[in-house]
Amino acid sequence: MSDVVLFILGLAALVVGGNQFIKGAARVATALGVSTLIIGLTVVALGTSAPELLVSLRAATTASSDIALGNVIGSNIANIGVILAISALITPIKLDWSIFRREIPFVIGFSVLVLLMALDGELGRVDGLILVLSFAAFSTLIYRQAIRERAEIEPELTVYEQEERLTKRAPLVWEAARVIGGLLVLVVGAQFLVDSSVNIARAFGVSDLVIGITMVAVGTSLPELTICVLASLRREDDIVLGNVLGSNISNLLVIVGVVALIQPISVPRPVQTFDLPVMVVFAGLLLLFVRGRTLTRRTAPVFLLAYAAFIALTLVR
């Protein structure tokens, strides 16, 4: 009974925390004079990647760094194959041209980079350093993009709009607190939901293997899923895209990079020949199946079917 209560509380925390997080992120973007895509690529993406980071760091400090790589690969595939697809099923997602020109190529490029690094059977400390430095370079590019956006927008604002923006900057601290508070509630809610689900499943005789492949794997992606679903309902397309693309980049560069610096990651042959190439393919699907710069309800099932095929092949292997 206590697990059922925890499950309900966790679900409620996901909804409440996710809503506060999105509202705060959107208002911070407005107050700073940058697009919600920038906020999605940075604050939202790093925040919702926190569970993956915690799981991976715990694995690295216990000499199980290969678990961190599996966590990142699974999360990146799920972000595109499940989270983005479900968001598009709720509301078709419009993509700005800059995303095709910059963000999606970065996701594909960094995915290929990690694959190439792993071909020798290990992601060592040098590889980790390169990945962390790549994230620093990517963050610098995003920062410059934000500065450029502000410089382009400010001169076009009327006197009234400039005054309105100044009034919105006043409670910026409170909105930042809303973002942080919403994220904390989101992470705690996800933990409650996963723990209670595992206990309920065990009570019904479900094996630990099935629990690990399903509930625990999905559990670390619950913050991304919650944010994207709620953002779709609020028609915040940039937050959805920024969250998915930014989270994938953060997973590859920050999580894999930091873990490799702490403890070199061994990469088995099957991961080199199957899992990592599949991750690259899913990143490429973004370019292949997005028509008219919109991810529609017709193309979204392709992502879901591709993910189902990946899970089936993984179970068979």
mmCIF file of C-alpha atoms in Angstrom:
data_model
loop_
_atom_site.group_PDB
_atom_site.id
_atom_site.type_symbol
_atom_site.label_atom_id
_atom_site.label_comp_id
_atom_site.label_asym_id
_atom_site.label_seq_id
_atom_site.Cartn_x
_atom_site.Cartn_y
_atom_site.Cartn_z
ATOM 1 C CA MET A 1 0.000 0.000 0.000
ATOM 2 C CA SER A 2 2.871 2.373 0.834
ATOM 3 C CA ASP A 3 4.356 1.729 -2.626
ATOM 4 C CA VAL A 4 1.047 2.645 -4.255
ATOM 5 C CA VAL A 5 1.011 5.905 -2.266
ATOM 6 C CA LEU A 6 4.629 6.603 -3.276
ATOM 7 C CA PHE A 7 3.740 5.894 -6.913
ATOM 8 C CA ILE A 8 0.877 8.435 -6.796
ATOM 9 C CA LEU A 9 3.060 11.008 -5.012
ATOM 10 C CA GLY A 10 5.853 10.481 -7.542
ATOM 11 C CA LEU A 11 3.467 10.959 -10.450
ATOM 12 C CA ALA A 12 2.050 14.121 -8.890
ATOM 13 C CA ALA A 13 5.574 15.439 -8.233
ATOM 14 C CA LEU A 14 6.509 14.882 -11.892
ATOM 15 C CA VAL A 15 3.530 16.918 -13.089
ATOM 16 C CA VAL A 16 3.895 19.747 -10.542
ATOM 17 C CA GLY A 17 7.685 19.942 -10.788
ATOM 18 C CA GLY A 18 7.620 19.739 -14.590
ATOM 19 C CA ASN A 19 5.052 22.517 -14.902
ATOM 20 C CA GLN A 20 7.006 24.836 -12.605
ATOM 21 C CA PHE A 21 10.245 24.022 -14.418
ATOM 22 C CA ILE A 22 8.785 24.878 -17.848
ATOM 23 C CA LYS A 23 7.133 28.093 -16.657
ATOM 24 C CA GLY A 24 10.324 29.220 -14.986
ATOM 25 C CA ALA A 25 12.509 28.327 -17.985
ATOM 26 C CA ALA A 26 10.247 30.196 -20.425
ATOM 27 C CA ARG A 27 10.141 33.303 -18.208
ATOM 28 C CA VAL A 28 13.911 33.252 -17.672
ATOM 29 C CA ALA A 29 14.361 33.140 -21.465
ATOM 30 C CA THR A 30 12.020 36.135 -21.890
ATOM 31 C CA ALA A 31 13.712 38.111 -19.131
ATOM 32 C CA LEU A 32 17.184 37.456 -20.548
ATOM 33 C CA GLY A 33 16.098 38.243 -24.086
ATOM 34 C CA VAL A 34 17.066 34.851 -25.549
ATOM 35 C CA SER A 35 15.027 32.162 -27.273
ATOM 36 C CA THR A 36 13.505 29.239 -25.382
ATOM 37 C CA LEU A 37 15.586 26.981 -27.666
ATOM 38 C CA ILE A 38 18.758 28.327 -26.026
ATOM 39 C CA ILE A 39 17.301 27.677 -22.570
ATOM 40 C CA GLY A 40 16.205 24.204 -23.703
ATOM 41 C CA LEU A 41 19.689 23.365 -25.010
ATOM 42 C CA THR A 42 21.366 24.469 -21.800
ATOM 43 C CA VAL A 43 19.408 24.780 -18.545
ATOM 44 C CA VAL A 44 16.623 22.315 -19.376
ATOM 45 C CA ALA A 45 18.918 19.749 -21.030
ATOM 46 C CA LEU A 46 21.510 19.746 -18.249
ATOM 47 C CA GLY A 47 18.819 19.698 -15.581
ATOM 48 C CA THR A 48 16.907 16.742 -17.002
ATOM 49 C CA SER A 49 20.208 14.854 -17.568
ATOM 50 C CA ALA A 50 20.884 14.928 -13.819
ATOM 51 C CA PRO A 51 19.553 11.369 -13.189
ATOM 52 C CA GLU A 52 21.764 9.928 -15.945
ATOM 53 C CA LEU A 53 24.743 11.838 -14.524
ATOM 54 C CA LEU A 54 24.148 10.563 -10.980
ATOM 55 C CA VAL A 55 23.728 6.943 -12.137
ATOM 56 C CA SER A 56 26.840 7.150 -14.331
ATOM 57 C CA LEU A 57 29.044 8.776 -11.663
ATOM 58 C CA ARG A 58 27.948 6.162 -9.150
ATOM 59 C CA ALA A 59 28.857 3.451 -11.661
ATOM 60 C CA ALA A 60 32.261 5.033 -12.372
ATOM 61 C CA THR A 61 33.199 5.299 -8.685
ATOM 62 C CA THR A 62 32.348 1.608 -8.183
ATOM 63 C CA ALA A 63 34.560 0.503 -11.117
ATOM 64 C CA SER A 64 31.518 -0.191 -13.328
ATOM 65 C CA SER A 65 32.123 2.566 -15.848
ATOM 66 C CA ASP A 66 30.761 0.469 -18.721
ATOM 67 C CA ILE A 67 27.317 0.821 -17.136
ATOM 68 C CA ALA A 68 27.622 4.578 -17.677
ATOM 69 C CA LEU A 69 28.114 4.078 -21.431
ATOM 70 C CA GLY A 70 25.101 1.765 -21.624
ATOM 71 C CA ASN A 71 23.028 4.299 -19.702
ATOM 72 C CA VAL A 72 23.991 7.088 -22.124
ATOM 73 C CA ILE A 73 23.386 4.979 -25.250
ATOM 74 C CA GLY A 74 19.990 3.816 -23.986
ATOM 75 C CA SER A 75 18.950 7.315 -22.929
ATOM 76 C CA ASN A 76 19.986 8.929 -26.230
ATOM 77 C CA ILE A 77 18.077 6.346 -28.252
ATOM 78 C CA ALA A 78 15.023 6.660 -25.983
ATOM 79 C CA ASN A 79 15.124 10.476 -26.171
ATOM 80 C CA ILE A 80 14.625 10.344 -29.947
ATOM 81 C CA GLY A 81 12.734 7.073 -30.367
ATOM 82 C CA VAL A 82 10.247 7.562 -27.530
ATOM 83 C CA ILE A 83 10.274 11.028 -25.956
ATOM 84 C CA LEU A 84 10.425 13.101 -29.144
ATOM 85 C CA ALA A 85 7.946 10.764 -30.875
ATOM 86 C CA ILE A 86 5.397 10.933 -28.038
ATOM 87 C CA SER A 87 5.721 14.723 -27.965
ATOM 88 C CA ALA A 88 5.036 14.864 -31.729
ATOM 89 C CA LEU A 89 2.003 12.606 -31.327
ATOM 90 C CA ILE A 90 0.561 15.106 -28.846
ATOM 91 C CA THR A 91 1.324 18.157 -30.997
ATOM 92 C CA PRO A 92 3.289 18.300 -34.302
ATOM 93 C CA ILE A 93 6.669 19.895 -33.613
ATOM 94 C CA LYS A 94 7.888 22.743 -35.818
ATOM 95 C CA LEU A 95 11.636 23.017 -36.375
ATOM 96 C CA ASP A 96 13.435 26.262 -37.025
ATOM 97 C CA TRP A 97 15.930 26.263 -39.914
ATOM 98 C CA SER A 98 18.820 26.944 -37.507
ATOM 99 C CA ILE A 99 18.162 23.567 -35.863
ATOM 100 C CA PHE A 100 18.746 21.782 -39.194
ATOM 101 C CA ARG A 101 21.834 23.868 -39.839
ATOM 102 C CA ARG A 102 23.424 23.624 -36.394
ATOM 103 C CA GLU A 103 21.928 21.566 -33.540
ATOM 104 C CA ILE A 104 20.950 18.343 -35.374
ATOM 105 C CA PRO A 105 24.347 18.103 -37.174
ATOM 106 C CA PHE A 106 26.003 18.531 -33.754
ATOM 107 C CA VAL A 107 23.994 15.627 -32.306
ATOM 108 C CA ILE A 108 24.929 13.426 -35.280
ATOM 109 C CA GLY A 109 28.561 14.592 -35.262
ATOM 110 C CA PHE A 110 29.113 13.991 -31.537
ATOM 111 C CA SER A 111 27.434 10.567 -31.805
ATOM 112 C CA VAL A 112 29.820 9.613 -34.627
ATOM 113 C CA LEU A 113 32.761 10.994 -32.612
ATOM 114 C CA VAL A 114 32.020 8.735 -29.637
ATOM 115 C CA LEU A 115 31.561 5.747 -32.004
ATOM 116 C CA LEU A 116 34.965 6.378 -33.631
ATOM 117 C CA MET A 117 36.653 6.800 -30.252
ATOM 118 C CA ALA A 118 35.192 3.489 -29.068
ATOM 119 C CA LEU A 119 36.459 1.416 -32.007
ATOM 120 C CA ASP A 120 39.700 0.577 -30.169
ATOM 121 C CA GLY A 121 37.681 -1.044 -27.376
ATOM 122 C CA GLU A 122 38.085 1.699 -24.789
ATOM 123 C CA LEU A 123 37.141 5.285 -24.051
ATOM 124 C CA GLY A 124 40.211 6.466 -22.176
ATOM 125 C CA ARG A 125 41.093 9.614 -20.277
ATOM 126 C CA VAL A 126 42.352 11.358 -23.424
ATOM 127 C CA ASP A 127 38.994 10.612 -25.086
ATOM 128 C CA GLY A 128 37.229 11.943 -21.995
ATOM 129 C CA LEU A 129 39.249 15.146 -22.082
ATOM 130 C CA ILE A 130 38.436 15.668 -25.769
ATOM 131 C CA LEU A 131 34.716 15.185 -25.064
ATOM 132 C CA VAL A 132 34.717 17.611 -22.109
ATOM 133 C CA LEU A 133 36.612 20.224 -24.151
ATOM 134 C CA SER A 134 34.130 19.694 -26.999
ATOM 135 C CA PHE A 135 31.304 20.490 -24.583
ATOM 136 C CA ALA A 136 33.117 23.650 -23.498
ATOM 137 C CA ALA A 137 33.430 24.688 -27.156
ATOM 138 C CA PHE A 138 29.760 23.875 -27.811
ATOM 139 C CA SER A 139 28.698 25.878 -24.733
ATOM 140 C CA THR A 140 30.785 28.834 -25.926
ATOM 141 C CA LEU A 141 29.032 28.670 -29.295
ATOM 142 C CA ILE A 142 25.610 28.615 -27.617
ATOM 143 C CA TYR A 143 26.610 31.550 -25.392
ATOM 144 C CA ARG A 144 27.680 33.582 -28.415
ATOM 145 C CA GLN A 145 24.431 32.674 -30.144
ATOM 146 C CA ALA A 146 22.482 33.960 -27.134
ATOM 147 C CA ILE A 147 24.454 37.235 -27.128
ATOM 148 C CA ARG A 148 23.839 37.622 -30.877
ATOM 149 C CA GLU A 149 20.089 37.021 -30.420
ATOM 150 C CA ARG A 150 19.901 39.699 -27.738
ATOM 151 C CA ALA A 151 21.812 42.151 -29.935
ATOM 152 C CA GLU A 152 19.405 41.522 -32.823
ATOM 153 C CA ILE A 153 16.242 41.737 -30.718
ATOM 154 C CA GLU A 154 16.978 44.732 -28.452
ATOM 155 C CA PRO A 155 17.069 47.469 -31.181
ATOM 156 C CA GLU A 156 13.742 46.250 -32.588
ATOM 157 C CA LEU A 157 11.874 46.605 -29.307
ATOM 158 C CA THR A 158 9.577 49.553 -28.759
ATOM 159 C CA VAL A 159 9.965 51.711 -25.654
ATOM 160 C CA TYR A 160 6.973 49.949 -24.080
ATOM 161 C CA GLU A 161 8.451 46.494 -24.814
ATOM 162 C CA GLN A 162 11.821 47.520 -23.358
ATOM 163 C CA GLU A 163 10.132 48.725 -20.167
ATOM 164 C CA GLU A 164 8.106 45.523 -19.996
ATOM 165 C CA ARG A 165 11.278 43.449 -20.339
ATOM 166 C CA LEU A 166 12.944 45.417 -17.545
ATOM 167 C CA THR A 167 10.005 44.699 -15.240
ATOM 168 C CA LYS A 168 10.278 40.992 -16.100
ATOM 169 C CA ARG A 169 13.970 40.967 -15.206
ATOM 170 C CA ALA A 170 13.207 42.143 -11.674
ATOM 171 C CA PRO A 171 11.795 38.784 -10.490
ATOM 172 C CA LEU A 172 14.484 36.854 -12.422
ATOM 173 C CA VAL A 173 15.872 35.423 -9.172
ATOM 174 C CA TRP A 174 12.445 34.048 -8.287
ATOM 175 C CA GLU A 175 12.042 32.489 -11.727
ATOM 176 C CA ALA A 176 15.494 30.892 -11.457
ATOM 177 C CA ALA A 177 14.426 29.549 -8.055
ATOM 178 C CA ARG A 178 11.264 28.186 -9.711
ATOM 179 C CA VAL A 179 13.454 26.363 -12.258
ATOM 180 C CA ILE A 180 15.711 24.869 -9.574
ATOM 181 C CA GLY A 181 12.802 23.968 -7.298
ATOM 182 C CA GLY A 182 10.845 22.418 -10.152
ATOM 183 C CA LEU A 183 13.880 20.349 -11.145
ATOM 184 C CA LEU A 184 14.400 19.068 -7.600
ATOM 185 C CA VAL A 185 10.734 18.063 -7.312
ATOM 186 C CA LEU A 186 11.009 16.434 -10.745
ATOM 187 C CA VAL A 187 14.039 14.324 -9.809
ATOM 188 C CA VAL A 188 12.578 13.294 -6.439
ATOM 189 C CA GLY A 189 9.280 12.405 -8.116
ATOM 190 C CA ALA A 190 11.072 10.262 -10.696
ATOM 191 C CA GLN A 191 12.949 8.430 -7.909
ATOM 192 C CA PHE A 192 9.699 7.797 -6.000
ATOM 193 C CA LEU A 193 8.032 6.530 -9.161
ATOM 194 C CA VAL A 194 10.873 4.158 -10.085
ATOM 195 C CA ASP A 195 11.347 2.766 -6.566
ATOM 196 C CA SER A 196 7.644 2.157 -6.033
ATOM 197 C CA SER A 197 7.229 0.639 -9.516
ATOM 198 C CA VAL A 198 10.108 -1.789 -8.886
ATOM 199 C CA ASN A 199 8.614 -2.881 -5.555
ATOM 200 C CA ILE A 200 5.138 -3.313 -7.063
ATOM 201 C CA ALA A 201 6.568 -5.311 -9.995
ATOM 202 C CA ARG A 202 8.514 -7.595 -7.656
ATOM 203 C CA ALA A 203 5.367 -8.165 -5.620
ATOM 204 C CA PHE A 204 3.735 -9.514 -8.813
ATOM 205 C CA GLY A 205 6.717 -11.788 -9.536
ATOM 206 C CA VAL A 206 8.321 -9.772 -12.353
ATOM 207 C CA SER A 207 12.031 -10.666 -12.750
ATOM 208 C CA ASP A 208 14.820 -8.206 -11.948
ATOM 209 C CA LEU A 209 16.075 -8.484 -15.559
ATOM 210 C CA VAL A 210 12.768 -7.259 -16.978
ATOM 211 C CA ILE A 211 12.576 -4.567 -14.294
ATOM 212 C CA GLY A 212 16.085 -3.362 -15.173
ATOM 213 C CA ILE A 213 15.459 -3.255 -18.922
ATOM 214 C CA THR A 214 12.155 -1.428 -18.564
ATOM 215 C CA MET A 215 11.523 0.530 -15.353
ATOM 216 C CA VAL A 216 15.065 1.476 -14.335
ATOM 217 C CA ALA A 217 16.070 2.352 -17.914
ATOM 218 C CA VAL A 218 12.955 4.460 -18.440
ATOM 219 C CA GLY A 219 13.248 5.929 -14.947
ATOM 220 C CA THR A 220 16.333 8.027 -15.732
ATOM 221 C CA SER A 221 14.490 9.443 -18.768
ATOM 222 C CA LEU A 222 11.341 10.368 -16.841
ATOM 223 C CA PRO A 223 12.388 14.027 -16.335
ATOM 224 C CA GLU A 224 12.976 14.473 -20.093
ATOM 225 C CA LEU A 225 9.686 12.717 -20.882
ATOM 226 C CA THR A 226 7.715 14.802 -18.387
ATOM 227 C CA ILE A 227 9.209 18.094 -19.575
ATOM 228 C CA CYS A 228 8.660 17.262 -23.258
ATOM 229 C CA VAL A 229 5.056 16.093 -22.805
ATOM 230 C CA LEU A 230 4.109 19.151 -20.731
ATOM 231 C CA ALA A 231 5.966 21.456 -23.145
ATOM 232 C CA SER A 232 4.073 19.888 -26.079
ATOM 233 C CA LEU A 233 0.764 20.513 -24.337
ATOM 234 C CA ARG A 234 1.814 24.146 -23.848
ATOM 235 C CA ARG A 235 3.067 24.273 -27.490
ATOM 236 C CA GLU A 236 6.615 25.146 -26.394
ATOM 237 C CA ASP A 237 8.257 23.391 -29.368
ATOM 238 C CA ASP A 238 11.674 24.936 -28.742
ATOM 239 C CA ILE A 239 11.792 23.553 -25.204
ATOM 240 C CA VAL A 240 10.935 20.056 -26.514
ATOM 241 C CA LEU A 241 13.657 20.167 -29.177
ATOM 242 C CA GLY A 242 16.191 21.896 -26.968
ATOM 243 C CA ASN A 243 15.611 19.347 -24.212
ATOM 244 C CA VAL A 244 16.024 16.295 -26.475
ATOM 245 C CA LEU A 245 18.938 17.576 -28.567
ATOM 246 C CA GLY A 246 20.706 19.261 -25.640
ATOM 247 C CA SER A 247 20.232 16.228 -23.403
ATOM 248 C CA ASN A 248 21.767 13.931 -26.040
ATOM 249 C CA ILE A 249 24.747 16.256 -26.433
ATOM 250 C CA SER A 250 25.170 16.573 -22.645
ATOM 251 C CA ASN A 251 25.000 12.793 -22.229
ATOM 252 C CA LEU A 252 27.717 12.207 -24.835
ATOM 253 C CA LEU A 253 30.103 15.003 -23.906
ATOM 254 C CA VAL A 254 29.566 15.612 -20.181
ATOM 255 C CA ILE A 255 28.569 12.206 -18.814
ATOM 256 C CA VAL A 256 30.767 9.998 -21.008
ATOM 257 C CA GLY A 257 33.578 12.560 -20.888
ATOM 258 C CA VAL A 258 33.599 12.959 -17.086
ATOM 259 C CA VAL A 259 33.208 9.222 -16.439
ATOM 260 C CA ALA A 260 36.069 8.414 -18.862
ATOM 261 C CA LEU A 261 38.274 10.917 -16.999
ATOM 262 C CA ILE A 262 37.468 9.202 -13.687
ATOM 263 C CA GLN A 263 37.624 5.618 -14.934
ATOM 264 C CA PRO A 264 38.360 4.503 -18.543
ATOM 265 C CA ILE A 265 35.311 2.848 -20.104
ATOM 266 C CA SER A 266 35.695 -0.573 -21.715
ATOM 267 C CA VAL A 267 33.613 -0.934 -24.899
ATOM 268 C CA PRO A 268 32.748 -4.551 -25.808
ATOM 269 C CA ARG A 269 32.656 -5.553 -29.462
ATOM 270 C CA PRO A 270 28.825 -5.863 -29.594
ATOM 271 C CA VAL A 271 28.513 -2.265 -28.354
ATOM 272 C CA GLN A 272 30.912 -1.101 -31.084
ATOM 273 C CA THR A 273 29.089 -2.977 -33.854
ATOM 274 C CA PHE A 274 25.452 -2.633 -32.736
ATOM 275 C CA ASP A 275 24.510 -0.265 -29.907
ATOM 276 C CA LEU A 276 26.646 2.747 -30.853
ATOM 277 C CA PRO A 277 25.806 2.501 -34.599
ATOM 278 C CA VAL A 278 22.103 2.305 -33.677
ATOM 279 C CA MET A 279 22.515 5.486 -31.616
ATOM 280 C CA VAL A 280 24.022 7.202 -34.671
ATOM 281 C CA VAL A 281 21.181 5.921 -36.875
ATOM 282 C CA PHE A 282 18.549 7.320 -34.503
ATOM 283 C CA ALA A 283 20.277 10.701 -34.610
ATOM 284 C CA GLY A 284 20.214 10.514 -38.414
ATOM 285 C CA LEU A 285 16.470 9.761 -38.376
ATOM 286 C CA LEU A 286 15.935 13.378 -37.351
ATOM 287 C CA LEU A 287 17.076 14.465 -40.812
ATOM 288 C CA LEU A 288 15.456 11.626 -42.774
ATOM 289 C CA PHE A 289 11.913 11.683 -41.422
ATOM 290 C CA VAL A 290 11.290 15.352 -40.699
ATOM 291 C CA ARG A 291 9.392 16.809 -43.639
ATOM 292 C CA GLY A 292 8.565 20.438 -44.189
ATOM 293 C CA ARG A 293 10.546 21.252 -41.047
ATOM 294 C CA THR A 294 7.799 19.646 -38.920
ATOM 295 C CA LEU A 295 7.815 16.361 -37.048
ATOM 296 C CA THR A 296 4.244 15.228 -37.724
ATOM 297 C CA ARG A 297 1.949 12.635 -36.190
ATOM 298 C CA ARG A 298 2.449 10.502 -39.326
ATOM 299 C CA THR A 299 6.224 10.272 -38.969
ATOM 300 C CA ALA A 300 6.309 9.944 -35.161
ATOM 301 C CA PRO A 301 5.253 6.224 -35.219
ATOM 302 C CA VAL A 302 8.354 5.483 -37.323
ATOM 303 C CA PHE A 303 10.499 6.523 -34.360
ATOM 304 C CA LEU A 304 8.425 4.412 -31.952
ATOM 305 C CA LEU A 305 8.579 1.343 -34.216
ATOM 306 C CA ALA A 306 12.328 1.775 -34.642
ATOM 307 C CA TYR A 307 12.733 1.931 -30.860
ATOM 308 C CA ALA A 308 10.557 -1.165 -30.392
ATOM 309 C CA ALA A 309 12.748 -3.005 -32.920
ATOM 310 C CA PHE A 310 15.875 -1.918 -31.012
ATOM 311 C CA ILE A 311 14.467 -3.225 -27.702
ATOM 312 C CA ALA A 312 13.410 -6.515 -29.342
ATOM 313 C CA LEU A 313 16.856 -7.046 -30.877
ATOM 314 C CA THR A 314 18.509 -6.177 -27.557
ATOM 315 C CA LEU A 315 16.389 -8.759 -25.708
ATOM 316 C CA VAL A 316 17.122 -11.386 -28.381
ATOM 317 C CA ARG A 317 20.847 -10.740 -28.139
#
